[in-house]
CSV table of C-alpha atoms in Angstrom, one decimal:
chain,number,residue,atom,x,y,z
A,271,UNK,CA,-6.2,28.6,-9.1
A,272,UNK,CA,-6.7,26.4,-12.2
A,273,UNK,CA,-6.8,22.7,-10.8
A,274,UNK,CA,-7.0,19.5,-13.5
A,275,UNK,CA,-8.7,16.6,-11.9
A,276,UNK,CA,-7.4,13.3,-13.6
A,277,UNK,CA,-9.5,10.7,-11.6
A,278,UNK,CA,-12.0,7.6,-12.1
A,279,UNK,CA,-13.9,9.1,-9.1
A,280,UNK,CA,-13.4,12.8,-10.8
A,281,UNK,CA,-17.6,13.5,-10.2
A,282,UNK,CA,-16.8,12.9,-6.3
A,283,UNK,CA,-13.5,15.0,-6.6
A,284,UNK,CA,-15.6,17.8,-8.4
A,285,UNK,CA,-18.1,18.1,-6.2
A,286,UNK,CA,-16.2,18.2,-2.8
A,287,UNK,CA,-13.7,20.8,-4.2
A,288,UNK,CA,-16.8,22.9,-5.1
A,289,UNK,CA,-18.8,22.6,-1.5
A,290,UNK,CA,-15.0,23.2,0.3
A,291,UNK,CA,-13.1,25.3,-1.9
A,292,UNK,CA,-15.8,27.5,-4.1
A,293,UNK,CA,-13.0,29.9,-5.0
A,294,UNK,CA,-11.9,26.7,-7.1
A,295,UNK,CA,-11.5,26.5,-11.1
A,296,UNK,CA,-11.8,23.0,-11.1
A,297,UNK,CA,-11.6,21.1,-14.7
A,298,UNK,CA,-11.9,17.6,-15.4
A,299,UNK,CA,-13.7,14.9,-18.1
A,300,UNK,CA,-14.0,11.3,-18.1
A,301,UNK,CA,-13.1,12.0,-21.6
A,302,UNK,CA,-9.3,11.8,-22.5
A,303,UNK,CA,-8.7,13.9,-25.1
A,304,UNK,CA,-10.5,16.4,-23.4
A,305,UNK,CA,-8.6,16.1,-20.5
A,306,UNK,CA,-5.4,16.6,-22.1
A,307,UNK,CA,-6.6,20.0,-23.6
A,308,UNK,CA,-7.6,21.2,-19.9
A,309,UNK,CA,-4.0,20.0,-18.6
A,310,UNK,CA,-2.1,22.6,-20.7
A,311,UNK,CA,-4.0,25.3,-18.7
A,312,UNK,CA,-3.6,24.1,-15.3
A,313,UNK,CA,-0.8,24.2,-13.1
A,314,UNK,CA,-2.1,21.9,-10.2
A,315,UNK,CA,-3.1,18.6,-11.3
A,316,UNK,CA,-5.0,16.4,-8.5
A,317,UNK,CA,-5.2,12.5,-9.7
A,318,UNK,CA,-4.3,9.1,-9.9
A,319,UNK,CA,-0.5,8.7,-11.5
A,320,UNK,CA,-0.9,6.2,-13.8
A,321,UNK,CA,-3.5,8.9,-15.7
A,322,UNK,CA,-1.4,11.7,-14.8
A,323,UNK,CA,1.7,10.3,-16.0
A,324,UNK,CA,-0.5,9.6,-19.6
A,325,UNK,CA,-0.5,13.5,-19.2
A,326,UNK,CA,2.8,13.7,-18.7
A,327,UNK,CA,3.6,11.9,-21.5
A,328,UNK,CA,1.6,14.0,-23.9
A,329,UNK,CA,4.4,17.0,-23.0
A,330,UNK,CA,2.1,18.8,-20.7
A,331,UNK,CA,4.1,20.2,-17.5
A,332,UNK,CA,2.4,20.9,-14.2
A,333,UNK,CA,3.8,23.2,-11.2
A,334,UNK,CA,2.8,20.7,-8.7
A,335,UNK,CA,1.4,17.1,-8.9
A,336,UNK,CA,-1.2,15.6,-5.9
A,337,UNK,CA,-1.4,12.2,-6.1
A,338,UNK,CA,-4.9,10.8,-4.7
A,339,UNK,CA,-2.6,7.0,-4.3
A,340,UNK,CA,-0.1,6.3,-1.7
A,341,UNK,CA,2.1,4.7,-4.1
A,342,UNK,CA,3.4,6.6,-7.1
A,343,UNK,CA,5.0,4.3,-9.3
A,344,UNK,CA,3.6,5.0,-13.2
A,345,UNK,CA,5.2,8.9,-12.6
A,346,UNK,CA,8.6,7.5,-11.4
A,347,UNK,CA,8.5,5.3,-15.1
A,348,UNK,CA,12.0,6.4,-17.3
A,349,UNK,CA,11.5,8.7,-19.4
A,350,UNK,CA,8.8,10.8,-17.6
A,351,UNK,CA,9.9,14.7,-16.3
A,352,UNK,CA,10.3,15.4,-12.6
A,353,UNK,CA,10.8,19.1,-12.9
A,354,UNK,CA,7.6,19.9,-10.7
A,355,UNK,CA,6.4,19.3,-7.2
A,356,UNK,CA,4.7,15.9,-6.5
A,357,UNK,CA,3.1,14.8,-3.4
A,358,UNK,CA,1.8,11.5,-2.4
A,359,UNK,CA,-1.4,10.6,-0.7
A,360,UNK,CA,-0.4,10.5,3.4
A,361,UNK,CA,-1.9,10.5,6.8
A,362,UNK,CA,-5.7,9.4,5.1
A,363,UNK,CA,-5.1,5.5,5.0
A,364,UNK,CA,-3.5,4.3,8.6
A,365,UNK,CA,-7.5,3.4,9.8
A,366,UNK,CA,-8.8,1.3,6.6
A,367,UNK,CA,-4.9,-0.5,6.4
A,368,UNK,CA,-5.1,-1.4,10.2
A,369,UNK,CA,-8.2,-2.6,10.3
A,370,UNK,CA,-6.8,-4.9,7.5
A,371,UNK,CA,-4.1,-6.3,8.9
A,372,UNK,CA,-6.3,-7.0,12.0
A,373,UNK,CA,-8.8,-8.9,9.9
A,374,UNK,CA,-6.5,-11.1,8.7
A,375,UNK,CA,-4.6,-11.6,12.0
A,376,UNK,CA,-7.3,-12.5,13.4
A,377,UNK,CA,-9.0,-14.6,11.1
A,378,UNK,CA,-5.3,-16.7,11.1
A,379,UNK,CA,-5.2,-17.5,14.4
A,380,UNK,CA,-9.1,-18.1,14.6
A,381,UNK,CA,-8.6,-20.4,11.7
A,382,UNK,CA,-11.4,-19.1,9.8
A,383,UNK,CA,-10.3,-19.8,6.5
A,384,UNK,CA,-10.0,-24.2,7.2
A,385,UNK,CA,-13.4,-23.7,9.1
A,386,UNK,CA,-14.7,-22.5,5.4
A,387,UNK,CA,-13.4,-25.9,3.9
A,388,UNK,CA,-14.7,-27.9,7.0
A,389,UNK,CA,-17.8,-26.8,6.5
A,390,UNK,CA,-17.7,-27.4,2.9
A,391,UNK,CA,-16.9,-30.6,3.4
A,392,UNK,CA,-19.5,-30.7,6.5
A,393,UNK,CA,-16.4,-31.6,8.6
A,394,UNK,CA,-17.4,-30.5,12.6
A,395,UNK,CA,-14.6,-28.2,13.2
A,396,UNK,CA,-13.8,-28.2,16.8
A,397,UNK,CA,-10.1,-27.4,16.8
A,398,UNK,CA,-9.5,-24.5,19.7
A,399,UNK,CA,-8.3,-21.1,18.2
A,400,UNK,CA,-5.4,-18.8,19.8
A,401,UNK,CA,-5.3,-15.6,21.1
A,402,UNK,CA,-3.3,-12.4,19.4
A,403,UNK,CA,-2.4,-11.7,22.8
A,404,UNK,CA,1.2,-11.9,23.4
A,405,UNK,CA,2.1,-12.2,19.9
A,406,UNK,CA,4.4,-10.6,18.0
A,407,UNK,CA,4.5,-8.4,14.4
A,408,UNK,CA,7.3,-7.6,12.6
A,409,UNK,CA,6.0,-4.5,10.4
A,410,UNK,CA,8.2,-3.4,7.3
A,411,UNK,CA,8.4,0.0,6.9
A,412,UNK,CA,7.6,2.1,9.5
A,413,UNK,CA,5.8,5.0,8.0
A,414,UNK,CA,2.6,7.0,9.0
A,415,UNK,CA,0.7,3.7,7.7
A,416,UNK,CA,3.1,1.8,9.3
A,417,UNK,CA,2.6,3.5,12.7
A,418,UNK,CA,-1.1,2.9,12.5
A,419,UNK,CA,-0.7,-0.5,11.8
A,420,UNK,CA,1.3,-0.9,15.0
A,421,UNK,CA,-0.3,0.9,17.5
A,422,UNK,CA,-3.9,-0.8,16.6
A,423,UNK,CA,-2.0,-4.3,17.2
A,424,UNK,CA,-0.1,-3.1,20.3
A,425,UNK,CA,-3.6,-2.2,22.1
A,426,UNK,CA,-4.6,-6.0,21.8
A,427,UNK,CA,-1.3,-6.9,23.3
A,428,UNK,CA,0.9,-8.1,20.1
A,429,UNK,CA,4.4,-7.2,20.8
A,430,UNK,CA,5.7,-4.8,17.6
A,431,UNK,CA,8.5,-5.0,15.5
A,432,UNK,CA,9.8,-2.9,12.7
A,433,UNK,CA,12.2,-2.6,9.6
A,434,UNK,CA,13.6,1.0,8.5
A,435,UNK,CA,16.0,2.2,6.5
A,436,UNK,CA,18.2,2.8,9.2
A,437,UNK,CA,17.6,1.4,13.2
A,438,UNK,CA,15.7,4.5,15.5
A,439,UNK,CA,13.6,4.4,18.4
A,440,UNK,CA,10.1,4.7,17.7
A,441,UNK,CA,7.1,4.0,19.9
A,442,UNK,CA,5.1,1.7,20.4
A,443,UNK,CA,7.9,-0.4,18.6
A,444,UNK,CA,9.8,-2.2,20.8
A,445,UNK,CA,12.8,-2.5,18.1
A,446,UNK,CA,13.8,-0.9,14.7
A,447,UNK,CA,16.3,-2.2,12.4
A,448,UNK,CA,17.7,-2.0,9.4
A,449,UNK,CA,17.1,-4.0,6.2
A,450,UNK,CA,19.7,-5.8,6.6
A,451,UNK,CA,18.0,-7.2,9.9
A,452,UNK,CA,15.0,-9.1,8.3
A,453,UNK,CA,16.4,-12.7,8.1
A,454,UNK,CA,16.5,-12.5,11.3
A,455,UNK,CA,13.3,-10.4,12.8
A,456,UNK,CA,11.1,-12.8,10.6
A,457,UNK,CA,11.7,-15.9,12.7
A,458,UNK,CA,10.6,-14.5,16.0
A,459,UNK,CA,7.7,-13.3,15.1
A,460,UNK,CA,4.4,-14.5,14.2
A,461,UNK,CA,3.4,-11.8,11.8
A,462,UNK,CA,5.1,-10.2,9.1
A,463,UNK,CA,3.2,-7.2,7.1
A,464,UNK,CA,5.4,-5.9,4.4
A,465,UNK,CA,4.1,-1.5,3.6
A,466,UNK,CA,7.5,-1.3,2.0
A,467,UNK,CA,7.4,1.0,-1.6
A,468,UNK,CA,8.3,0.1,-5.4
A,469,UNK,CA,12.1,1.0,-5.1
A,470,UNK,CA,15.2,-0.8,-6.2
A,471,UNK,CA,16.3,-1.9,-2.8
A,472,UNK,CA,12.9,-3.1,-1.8
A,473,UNK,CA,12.8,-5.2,-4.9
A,474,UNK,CA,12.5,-9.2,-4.3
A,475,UNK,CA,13.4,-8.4,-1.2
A,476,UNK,CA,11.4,-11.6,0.0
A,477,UNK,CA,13.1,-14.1,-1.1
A,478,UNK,CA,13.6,-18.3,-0.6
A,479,UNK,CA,16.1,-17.0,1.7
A,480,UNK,CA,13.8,-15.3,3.8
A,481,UNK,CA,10.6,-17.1,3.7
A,482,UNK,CA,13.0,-20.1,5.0
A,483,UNK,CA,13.5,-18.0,8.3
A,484,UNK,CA,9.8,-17.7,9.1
A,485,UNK,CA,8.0,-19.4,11.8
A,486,UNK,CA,6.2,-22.2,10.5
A,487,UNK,CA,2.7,-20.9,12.2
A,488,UNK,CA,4.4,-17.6,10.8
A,489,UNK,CA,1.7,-15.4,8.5
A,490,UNK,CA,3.1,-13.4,5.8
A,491,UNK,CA,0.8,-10.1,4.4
A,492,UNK,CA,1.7,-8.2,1.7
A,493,UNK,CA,0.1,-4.5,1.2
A,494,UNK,CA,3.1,-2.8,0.2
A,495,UNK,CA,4.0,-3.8,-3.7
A,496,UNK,CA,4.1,-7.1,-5.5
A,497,UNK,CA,7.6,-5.7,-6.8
A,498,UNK,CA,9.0,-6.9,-2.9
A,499,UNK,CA,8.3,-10.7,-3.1
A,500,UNK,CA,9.7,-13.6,-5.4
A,501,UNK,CA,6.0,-14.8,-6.2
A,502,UNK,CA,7.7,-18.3,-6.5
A,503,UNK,CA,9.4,-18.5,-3.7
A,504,UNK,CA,6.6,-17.5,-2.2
A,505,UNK,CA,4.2,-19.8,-3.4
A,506,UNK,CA,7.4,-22.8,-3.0
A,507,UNK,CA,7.5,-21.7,0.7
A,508,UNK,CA,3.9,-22.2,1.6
A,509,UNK,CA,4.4,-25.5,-0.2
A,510,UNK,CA,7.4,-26.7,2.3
A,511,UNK,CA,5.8,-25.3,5.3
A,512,UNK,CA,8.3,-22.7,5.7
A,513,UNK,CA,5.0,-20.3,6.9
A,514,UNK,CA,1.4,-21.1,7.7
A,515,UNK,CA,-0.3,-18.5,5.6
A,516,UNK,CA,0.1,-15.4,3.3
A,517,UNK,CA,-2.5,-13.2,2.6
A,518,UNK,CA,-1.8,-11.2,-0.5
A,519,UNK,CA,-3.3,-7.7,-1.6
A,520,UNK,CA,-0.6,-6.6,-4.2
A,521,UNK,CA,0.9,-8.3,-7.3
A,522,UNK,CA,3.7,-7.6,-10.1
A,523,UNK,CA,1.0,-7.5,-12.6
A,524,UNK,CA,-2.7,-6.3,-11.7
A,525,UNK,CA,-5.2,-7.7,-12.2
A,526,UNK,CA,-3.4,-11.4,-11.7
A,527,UNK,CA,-3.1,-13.1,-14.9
A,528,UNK,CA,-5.3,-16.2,-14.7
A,529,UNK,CA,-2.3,-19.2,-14.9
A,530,UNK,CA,-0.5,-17.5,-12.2
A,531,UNK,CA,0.4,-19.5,-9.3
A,532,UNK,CA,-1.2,-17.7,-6.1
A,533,UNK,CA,-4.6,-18.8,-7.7
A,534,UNK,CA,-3.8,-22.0,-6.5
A,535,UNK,CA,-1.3,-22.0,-3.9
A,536,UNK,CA,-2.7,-23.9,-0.7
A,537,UNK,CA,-2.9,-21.3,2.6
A,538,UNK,CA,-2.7,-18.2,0.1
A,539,UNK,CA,-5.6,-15.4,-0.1
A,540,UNK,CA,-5.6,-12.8,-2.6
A,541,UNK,CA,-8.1,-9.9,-1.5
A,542,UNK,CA,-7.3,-7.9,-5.3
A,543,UNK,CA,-6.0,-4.6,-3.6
A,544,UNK,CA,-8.2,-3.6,-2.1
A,545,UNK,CA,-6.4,-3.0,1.4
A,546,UNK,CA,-6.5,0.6,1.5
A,547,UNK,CA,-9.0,2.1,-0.3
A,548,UNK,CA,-8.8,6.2,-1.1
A,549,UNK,CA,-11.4,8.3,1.2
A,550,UNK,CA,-12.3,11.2,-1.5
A,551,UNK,CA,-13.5,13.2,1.4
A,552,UNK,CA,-10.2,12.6,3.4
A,553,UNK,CA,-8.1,13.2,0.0
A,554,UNK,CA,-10.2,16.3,-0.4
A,555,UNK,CA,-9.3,17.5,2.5
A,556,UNK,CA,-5.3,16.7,2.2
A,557,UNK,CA,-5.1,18.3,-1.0
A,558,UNK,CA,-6.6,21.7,-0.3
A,559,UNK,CA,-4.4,21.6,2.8
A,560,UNK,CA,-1.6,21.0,0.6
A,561,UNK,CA,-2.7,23.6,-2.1
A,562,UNK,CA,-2.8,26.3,0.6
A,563,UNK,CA,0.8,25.6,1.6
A,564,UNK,CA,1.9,25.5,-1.9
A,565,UNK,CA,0.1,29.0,-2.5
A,566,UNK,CA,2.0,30.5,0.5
A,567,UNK,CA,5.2,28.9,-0.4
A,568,UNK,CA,5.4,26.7,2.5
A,569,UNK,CA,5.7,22.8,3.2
A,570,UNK,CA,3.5,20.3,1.7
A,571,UNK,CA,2.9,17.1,3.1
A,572,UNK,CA,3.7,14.0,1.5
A,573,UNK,CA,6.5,15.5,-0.7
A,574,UNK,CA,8.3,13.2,-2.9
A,575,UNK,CA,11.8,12.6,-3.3
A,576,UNK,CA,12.3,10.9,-7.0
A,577,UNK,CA,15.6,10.0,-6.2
A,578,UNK,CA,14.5,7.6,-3.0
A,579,UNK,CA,10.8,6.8,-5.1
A,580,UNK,CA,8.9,8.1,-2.4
């Protein structure tokens, strides 16, 4: 098999493929015209989608399409074909995203971000911090990330919430709703982490309307995509005490463009998306998992649906 790799870490890629998989006729090149002569010649393409869909642009056509990112946005832009198989990146980043969202949990209620100004202003910081325990987290978008993220706050005794497409039961969840349920799940709870993908009915989905439901201790993190909040709103919330905090990984436009307003916007933190970042040994071992079923005919994992974006 003929594999393109189209990756910024493609020397990592490479070698993996070649200690697992020696069978393997892997081509790749940090060089992009060079890569876009290999891609003619391969029929499995393992990569990062806004290269690949550069490639896709050129006219090449692939059999099947592995995406190394959990999001897969560039290949769903108009325009681009979707007459071959694409998978997204699954089951590799429920660890690195929970221990996220429990960093910044945590770091809310232990108030560790106005002990940092405090102790810039050599302020003696004595105010008592809170426990998660008892809490509660209202997680949007109850995938496999989505199920990590929960059960690592259920062990510490935070109460867990999801939104779905549709309401199901689903442990350790103690309730699932639908979309249309999110005005009112975000003012009883304390938390609310947003995993939901780039598709039209995610879109500005957080609105003034919603961030006026919040708690006012409530904290709002975003690891999903930029594309689901109304930056101003945002930004206008935080300013009216609607919520107590937002911790932002995601944007409309990456990197942030230097007037925006989350560089300034009092109890916001940007942490520059860096939430979840791709194991090449985990993707590695997805991929030739995936390549085996697609040699045999048989389900892949992660397989996208274009019409629903993910």
């Amino acid at each position: 098999m003929r594999v393109l790799i189209a990756e910024q870490a493609f020397a990592a890629y490479t070698a993996l493929l070649e200690t697992k998989a020696p069978g393997l006729n892997v081509f790749t090149s940090d060089d992009s015209a060079e890569l876009s002569r290999m891609a003619s010649d391969c029929p499995v393409w393992l990569g990062q989608p806004d290269l690949l869909a550069s490639l896709l642009r050129q006219g090449h056509r692939p059999q099947w399409v592995q995406s190394t990112w959990a999001g897969i946005t560039p290949l769903l832009a108009l325009g681009l074909p979707r007459d071959y198989r694409l998978t997204r990146a699954v089951g590799i980043f429920g660890q690195v995203m929970a221990e996220y969202v429990l960093t910044y949990v945590l770091g809310h209620e232990r108030k560790v971000m106005t002990r940092v100004v405090s102790q810039v202003e050599r302020q003696w910081d004595s105010r008592p911090a809170a426990s998660v325990a008892g809490r509660k987290a209202l997680i949007v978008g109850v995938g496999d990330i989505g199920r990590s993220v929960a059960h690592c706050l259920s062990v510490l005794g935070i109460e867990v919430y999801g939104i779905a497409t549709a309401p199901r039961d689903l442990p350790p969840f103690k309730e699932v709703a639908a979309l249309d349920a999110l005005p009112r799940l975000v003012g009883e709870v304390d938390y609310v982490i947003n995993l939901l993908p780039d598709t039209w009915p995610t879109r500005d989905l957080f609105d003034a309307k919603v961030f006026a439901a919040f708690k006012p201790e409530g904290l709002f993190i975003n690891i999903g995509r930029g594309s689901s909040v109304v930056d101003a709103d945002l930004v206008q919330a935080l300013r009216e005490g609607h919520l107590a905090g937002a911790v932002i990984d995601v944007c409309r436009q990456e990197p942030l463009p230097r007037q925006h307003p989350f560089w300034t916007a009092w109890g916001l933190l940007l942490t520059g998306h860096t939430a979840g970042p791709t194991s090449p040994p985990l993707m590695a071992d997805l991929f030739l998992e995936n390549l085996t079923a697609f040699e045999a005919g048989q389900a892949m994992r992660g397989v996208v649906d274009f019409d629903r974006g993910y």
